[in-house]
Structure formats: structure tokens, C-alpha cells
Amino acid sequence: MTQATPQESQTVGHTDNSIVIDADIDFVWRMTNDLQNWPDLFTEYASVDILDHTGDTYRFRLTMHPDENGKVWSWVSERTLDEAAHRVVARRVEPGPFEFMDIEWTYAPEGDGTRMRWVQDFRMRPEAPVDTAGMTQRINANSKVQMAVIRDKVQDAAQRART
């Protein structure tokens, strides 16, 4: 467990991960933005509770499966969808160990498939159990895992829809 120094706590973490999914952009958009389905789409989420929905903006509580120590993490986030631009902007409303967490998902046609990209900018609180550099490594590693799982599930669903 690394404690952030005051100078490190000023550092902004930035991650940028993407994956190509062999499915139509509208299919990928619908499946990956169906919040109620996230516990089936992501391996890390136990539940999603929609708290508020106004227009294209959703406020919801995400609850993770217990970690290796049995702790259950939960927080409230807000997402605004721009389907015409195939772009989602999100932020943690309850930031927990983060001073802030801003997220952008974008989707773009690539070949016969869709490139899904996640960009996250954040800063850890000085008292957080991990510093910004450590969280950047964790998010990068986990994004690759989750994106691969999502790719496989979306591609399987798209294949079933085609047959």
C-alpha cells in the first residue's frame, strides 16, 4: 500500500484504452450502454441501481463483487449519452478515494467492426490507499481485461443475432 505524497496528489492520472469489436456500431452502442445489463457484461459489477434518469443522463449506483479481502465497493456515477456522436461522458458523483474521476467512452467504425475507446482522467486523494501512478496501472490493466470480456460477449451476441 503506497500513500500519496502531497506532490503526487497533484498529478492527474490518465488512461486511454481501446479495443475493436467485430459488430456494428449501433449494436455495440446499445449493448454497452444498457446499464441494467452491466452485471452480465462486466465481470466486476455485482449490481447497478438506476437512481435518476433525465433525458440522456443517468445517475446510478454501481456495486462491485467483494474484493480479495471481502470488501464491497460501491459508488454513484452519472453518464450522459450522445448517441448521434457515439460518445458518453461520465463522472463519479461519489468519488470515494478519488478527488475526481472523469470518463469518456467513444465508438467509431473500424473496418467491419467498432472501436470502443475508454479515456479516464482522475486524481487520487492524498489519504487514498494507492497513489495516482498505482491507480493508473490498475485501471490500465483492468480496462484491458474488461474490454476483452465485453468484446467477446458483444461479438457472441452479434453472431447469435445474425443467425
PDB file of C-alpha atoms in Angstrom:
ATOM      1  CA  MET A   1       0.000   0.000   0.000  1.00  0.00           C
ATOM      2  CA  THR A   2       1.564   3.267  -1.142  1.00  0.00           C
ATOM      3  CA  GLN A   3       0.490   6.580   0.373  1.00  0.00           C
ATOM      4  CA  ALA A   4       0.484   9.557  -1.994  1.00  0.00           C
ATOM      5  CA  THR A   5       2.781  12.455  -1.160  1.00  0.00           C
ATOM      6  CA  PRO A   6       1.341  15.993  -1.470  1.00  0.00           C
ATOM      7  CA  GLN A   7       3.197  16.467  -4.776  1.00  0.00           C
ATOM      8  CA  GLU A   8       1.919  13.136  -6.149  1.00  0.00           C
ATOM      9  CA  SER A   9      -1.635  14.037  -5.163  1.00  0.00           C
ATOM     10  CA  GLN A  10      -1.458  16.946  -7.641  1.00  0.00           C
ATOM     11  CA  THR A  11      -0.709  14.543 -10.510  1.00  0.00           C
ATOM     12  CA  VAL A  12      -3.613  13.765 -12.805  1.00  0.00           C
ATOM     13  CA  GLY A  13      -3.915  10.135 -13.807  1.00  0.00           C
ATOM     14  CA  HIS A  14      -4.800   9.470 -17.417  1.00  0.00           C
ATOM     15  CA  THR A  15      -5.680   6.193 -19.105  1.00  0.00           C
ATOM     16  CA  ASP A  16      -6.605   5.593 -22.730  1.00  0.00           C
ATOM     17  CA  ASN A  17      -7.617   2.087 -23.797  1.00  0.00           C
ATOM     18  CA  SER A  18      -9.462   0.779 -26.826  1.00  0.00           C
ATOM     19  CA  ILE A  19     -10.486  -2.447 -28.493  1.00  0.00           C
ATOM     20  CA  VAL A  20     -12.041  -3.400 -31.820  1.00  0.00           C
ATOM     21  CA  ILE A  21     -15.287  -5.350 -31.569  1.00  0.00           C
ATOM     22  CA  ASP A  22     -16.472  -7.346 -34.577  1.00  0.00           C
ATOM     23  CA  ALA A  23     -20.005  -5.930 -34.541  1.00  0.00           C
ATOM     24  CA  ASP A  24     -21.957  -2.999 -35.963  1.00  0.00           C
ATOM     25  CA  ILE A  25     -21.512   0.309 -34.108  1.00  0.00           C
ATOM     26  CA  ASP A  26     -25.217   0.607 -33.235  1.00  0.00           C
ATOM     27  CA  PHE A  27     -25.255  -2.942 -31.823  1.00  0.00           C
ATOM     28  CA  VAL A  28     -22.124  -2.253 -29.737  1.00  0.00           C
ATOM     29  CA  TRP A  29     -23.570   1.086 -28.569  1.00  0.00           C
ATOM     30  CA  ARG A  30     -26.881  -0.437 -27.447  1.00  0.00           C
ATOM     31  CA  MET A  31     -25.329  -3.393 -25.657  1.00  0.00           C
ATOM     32  CA  THR A  32     -22.568  -1.487 -23.843  1.00  0.00           C
ATOM     33  CA  ASN A  33     -24.839   1.363 -22.744  1.00  0.00           C
ATOM     34  CA  ASP A  34     -27.586  -0.863 -21.323  1.00  0.00           C
ATOM     35  CA  LEU A  35     -26.787  -0.099 -17.684  1.00  0.00           C
ATOM     36  CA  GLN A  36     -29.147  -2.748 -16.305  1.00  0.00           C
ATOM     37  CA  ASN A  37     -27.130  -5.357 -18.228  1.00  0.00           C
ATOM     38  CA  TRP A  38     -23.724  -4.272 -16.882  1.00  0.00           C
ATOM     39  CA  PRO A  39     -23.533  -7.017 -14.214  1.00  0.00           C
ATOM     40  CA  ASP A  40     -23.756  -9.534 -17.087  1.00  0.00           C
ATOM     41  CA  LEU A  41     -21.402  -7.566 -19.346  1.00  0.00           C
ATOM     42  CA  PHE A  42     -18.623  -6.726 -16.841  1.00  0.00           C
ATOM     43  CA  THR A  43     -17.096  -9.343 -14.547  1.00  0.00           C
ATOM     44  CA  GLU A  44     -16.511  -6.836 -11.723  1.00  0.00           C
ATOM     45  CA  TYR A  45     -20.021  -5.433 -11.158  1.00  0.00           C
ATOM     46  CA  ALA A  46     -22.499  -7.204  -8.903  1.00  0.00           C
ATOM     47  CA  SER A  47     -25.333  -4.713  -9.407  1.00  0.00           C
ATOM     48  CA  VAL A  48     -26.431  -1.445 -10.981  1.00  0.00           C
ATOM     49  CA  ASP A  49     -29.233   0.630  -9.487  1.00  0.00           C
ATOM     50  CA  ILE A  50     -30.605   3.475 -11.637  1.00  0.00           C
ATOM     51  CA  LEU A  51     -31.245   6.369  -9.237  1.00  0.00           C
ATOM     52  CA  ASP A  52     -32.360   9.037 -11.706  1.00  0.00           C
ATOM     53  CA  HIS A  53     -32.860   9.399 -15.447  1.00  0.00           C
ATOM     54  CA  THR A  54     -33.382  12.754 -17.151  1.00  0.00           C
ATOM     55  CA  GLY A  55     -33.158  12.861 -20.934  1.00  0.00           C
ATOM     56  CA  ASP A  56     -29.874  11.207 -21.911  1.00  0.00           C
ATOM     57  CA  THR A  57     -28.348  11.494 -18.421  1.00  0.00           C
ATOM     58  CA  TYR A  58     -28.396   8.620 -15.948  1.00  0.00           C
ATOM     59  CA  ARG A  59     -27.390   8.706 -12.291  1.00  0.00           C
ATOM     60  CA  PHE A  60     -26.760   5.228 -10.922  1.00  0.00           C
ATOM     61  CA  ARG A  61     -25.077   3.243  -8.155  1.00  0.00           C
ATOM     62  CA  LEU A  62     -22.520   0.625  -9.130  1.00  0.00           C
ATOM     63  CA  THR A  63     -21.690  -2.123  -6.657  1.00  0.00           C
ATOM     64  CA  MET A  64     -18.745  -4.406  -7.230  1.00  0.00           C
ATOM     65  CA  HIS A  65     -18.312  -8.026  -6.257  1.00  0.00           C
ATOM     66  CA  PRO A  66     -16.352  -8.376  -2.988  1.00  0.00           C
ATOM     67  CA  ASP A  67     -12.602  -7.883  -3.398  1.00  0.00           C
ATOM     68  CA  GLU A  68      -9.945 -10.346  -2.189  1.00  0.00           C
ATOM     69  CA  ASN A  69     -10.427  -9.005   1.369  1.00  0.00           C
ATOM     70  CA  GLY A  70     -14.211  -9.353   1.230  1.00  0.00           C
ATOM     71  CA  LYS A  71     -14.797  -5.590   0.945  1.00  0.00           C
ATOM     72  CA  VAL A  72     -17.652  -4.484  -1.305  1.00  0.00           C
ATOM     73  CA  TRP A  73     -17.022  -1.191  -3.136  1.00  0.00           C
ATOM     74  CA  SER A  74     -19.926   0.968  -4.293  1.00  0.00           C
ATOM     75  CA  TRP A  75     -20.289   4.490  -5.688  1.00  0.00           C
ATOM     76  CA  VAL A  76     -22.668   6.765  -7.580  1.00  0.00           C
ATOM     77  CA  SER A  77     -21.821   7.830 -11.131  1.00  0.00           C
ATOM     78  CA  GLU A  78     -23.512   9.953 -13.747  1.00  0.00           C
ATOM     79  CA  ARG A  79     -23.398   9.259 -17.511  1.00  0.00           C
ATOM     80  CA  THR A  80     -24.638  11.401 -20.370  1.00  0.00           C
ATOM     81  CA  LEU A  81     -25.118   9.642 -23.691  1.00  0.00           C
ATOM     82  CA  ASP A  82     -24.794  11.316 -27.086  1.00  0.00           C
ATOM     83  CA  GLU A  83     -25.943   8.569 -29.420  1.00  0.00           C
ATOM     84  CA  ALA A  84     -25.612  10.686 -32.579  1.00  0.00           C
ATOM     85  CA  ALA A  85     -21.912  11.285 -31.832  1.00  0.00           C
ATOM     86  CA  HIS A  86     -21.424   7.802 -30.321  1.00  0.00           C
ATOM     87  CA  ARG A  87     -19.930   9.439 -27.222  1.00  0.00           C
ATOM     88  CA  VAL A  88     -20.554   9.094 -23.498  1.00  0.00           C
ATOM     89  CA  VAL A  89     -19.204  11.389 -20.793  1.00  0.00           C
ATOM     90  CA  ALA A  90     -19.328  10.270 -17.197  1.00  0.00           C
ATOM     91  CA  ARG A  91     -18.108  11.234 -13.767  1.00  0.00           C
ATOM     92  CA  ARG A  92     -18.152   9.814 -10.300  1.00  0.00           C
ATOM     93  CA  VAL A  93     -20.643  11.740  -8.159  1.00  0.00           C
ATOM     94  CA  GLU A  94     -19.380   9.926  -5.046  1.00  0.00           C
ATOM     95  CA  PRO A  95     -15.671   9.895  -5.851  1.00  0.00           C
ATOM     96  CA  GLY A  96     -14.543   7.777  -2.872  1.00  0.00           C
ATOM     97  CA  PRO A  97     -10.714   7.599  -2.889  1.00  0.00           C
ATOM     98  CA  PHE A  98     -10.600   9.855  -5.965  1.00  0.00           C
ATOM     99  CA  GLU A  99     -10.538  13.649  -5.821  1.00  0.00           C
ATOM    100  CA  PHE A 100     -12.303  13.354  -9.170  1.00  0.00           C
ATOM    101  CA  MET A 101     -12.888  10.775 -11.895  1.00  0.00           C
ATOM    102  CA  ASP A 102     -13.948  11.843 -15.398  1.00  0.00           C
ATOM    103  CA  ILE A 103     -14.603   9.243 -18.078  1.00  0.00           C
ATOM    104  CA  GLU A 104     -15.248   9.376 -21.810  1.00  0.00           C
ATOM    105  CA  TRP A 105     -16.337   6.433 -23.959  1.00  0.00           C
ATOM    106  CA  THR A 106     -16.275   6.819 -27.731  1.00  0.00           C
ATOM    107  CA  TYR A 107     -17.254   4.465 -30.518  1.00  0.00           C
ATOM    108  CA  ALA A 108     -16.028   4.624 -34.121  1.00  0.00           C
ATOM    109  CA  PRO A 109     -16.484   2.334 -37.118  1.00  0.00           C
ATOM    110  CA  GLU A 110     -13.322   0.431 -37.962  1.00  0.00           C
ATOM    111  CA  GLY A 111     -13.367  -1.999 -40.866  1.00  0.00           C
ATOM    112  CA  ASP A 112     -16.426  -4.206 -40.380  1.00  0.00           C
ATOM    113  CA  GLY A 113     -16.386  -3.587 -36.636  1.00  0.00           C
ATOM    114  CA  THR A 114     -16.351  -0.889 -33.992  1.00  0.00           C
ATOM    115  CA  ARG A 115     -13.509   0.614 -31.991  1.00  0.00           C
ATOM    116  CA  MET A 116     -14.648   1.228 -28.417  1.00  0.00           C
ATOM    117  CA  ARG A 117     -12.370   3.608 -26.501  1.00  0.00           C
ATOM    118  CA  TRP A 118     -12.324   4.478 -22.797  1.00  0.00           C
ATOM    119  CA  VAL A 119     -10.431   7.556 -21.577  1.00  0.00           C
ATOM    120  CA  GLN A 120     -10.265   8.252 -17.841  1.00  0.00           C
ATOM    121  CA  ASP A 121      -8.794  11.255 -16.047  1.00  0.00           C
ATOM    122  CA  PHE A 122      -8.602  11.251 -12.265  1.00  0.00           C
ATOM    123  CA  ARG A 123      -6.634  12.187  -9.202  1.00  0.00           C
ATOM    124  CA  MET A 124      -6.341  10.186  -6.017  1.00  0.00           C
ATOM    125  CA  ARG A 125      -6.893  11.737  -2.610  1.00  0.00           C
ATOM    126  CA  PRO A 126      -3.696  12.018  -0.518  1.00  0.00           C
ATOM    127  CA  GLU A 127      -5.168   9.620   2.067  1.00  0.00           C
ATOM    128  CA  ALA A 128      -6.173   7.023  -0.561  1.00  0.00           C
ATOM    129  CA  PRO A 129      -4.651   3.553  -0.136  1.00  0.00           C
ATOM    130  CA  VAL A 130      -2.953   3.863  -3.552  1.00  0.00           C
ATOM    131  CA  ASP A 131      -1.354   6.828  -5.317  1.00  0.00           C
ATOM    132  CA  THR A 132      -2.295   8.146  -8.756  1.00  0.00           C
ATOM    133  CA  ALA A 133       0.504   6.232 -10.528  1.00  0.00           C
ATOM    134  CA  GLY A 134      -0.555   2.984  -8.865  1.00  0.00           C
ATOM    135  CA  MET A 135      -4.213   3.542  -9.752  1.00  0.00           C
ATOM    136  CA  THR A 136      -3.245   4.346 -13.344  1.00  0.00           C
ATOM    137  CA  GLN A 137      -1.554   0.934 -13.572  1.00  0.00           C
ATOM    138  CA  ARG A 138      -4.585  -0.793 -12.019  1.00  0.00           C
ATOM    139  CA  ILE A 139      -7.073   0.926 -14.330  1.00  0.00           C
ATOM    140  CA  ASN A 140      -4.976   0.198 -17.429  1.00  0.00           C
ATOM    141  CA  ALA A 141      -4.647  -3.484 -16.518  1.00  0.00           C
ATOM    142  CA  ASN A 142      -8.313  -3.882 -15.587  1.00  0.00           C
ATOM    143  CA  SER A 143      -9.578  -1.966 -18.640  1.00  0.00           C
ATOM    144  CA  LYS A 144      -7.791  -4.425 -20.924  1.00  0.00           C
ATOM    145  CA  VAL A 145      -9.377  -7.380 -19.098  1.00  0.00           C
ATOM    146  CA  GLN A 146     -12.882  -5.897 -19.042  1.00  0.00           C
ATOM    147  CA  MET A 147     -12.708  -4.748 -22.669  1.00  0.00           C
ATOM    148  CA  ALA A 148     -11.718  -8.250 -23.804  1.00  0.00           C
ATOM    149  CA  VAL A 149     -14.609  -9.784 -21.839  1.00  0.00           C
ATOM    150  CA  ILE A 150     -17.032  -7.214 -23.282  1.00  0.00           C
ATOM    151  CA  ARG A 151     -15.687  -7.746 -26.817  1.00  0.00           C
ATOM    152  CA  ASP A 152     -16.277 -11.486 -26.551  1.00  0.00           C
ATOM    153  CA  LYS A 153     -19.789 -11.098 -25.115  1.00  0.00           C
ATOM    154  CA  VAL A 154     -20.838  -8.475 -27.677  1.00  0.00           C
ATOM    155  CA  GLN A 155     -19.395 -10.483 -30.576  1.00  0.00           C
ATOM    156  CA  ASP A 156     -21.193 -13.628 -29.364  1.00  0.00           C
ATOM    157  CA  ALA A 157     -24.488 -11.722 -29.078  1.00  0.00           C
ATOM    158  CA  ALA A 158     -23.992 -10.133 -32.513  1.00  0.00           C
ATOM    159  CA  GLN A 159     -23.275 -13.548 -34.044  1.00  0.00           C
ATOM    160  CA  ARG A 160     -26.441 -15.001 -32.462  1.00  0.00           C
ATOM    161  CA  ALA A 161     -28.449 -12.023 -33.772  1.00  0.00           C
ATOM    162  CA  ARG A 162     -27.153 -12.645 -37.307  1.00  0.00           C
ATOM    163  CA  THR A 163     -28.187 -16.322 -37.351  1.00  0.00           C
TER     164      THR A 163
END
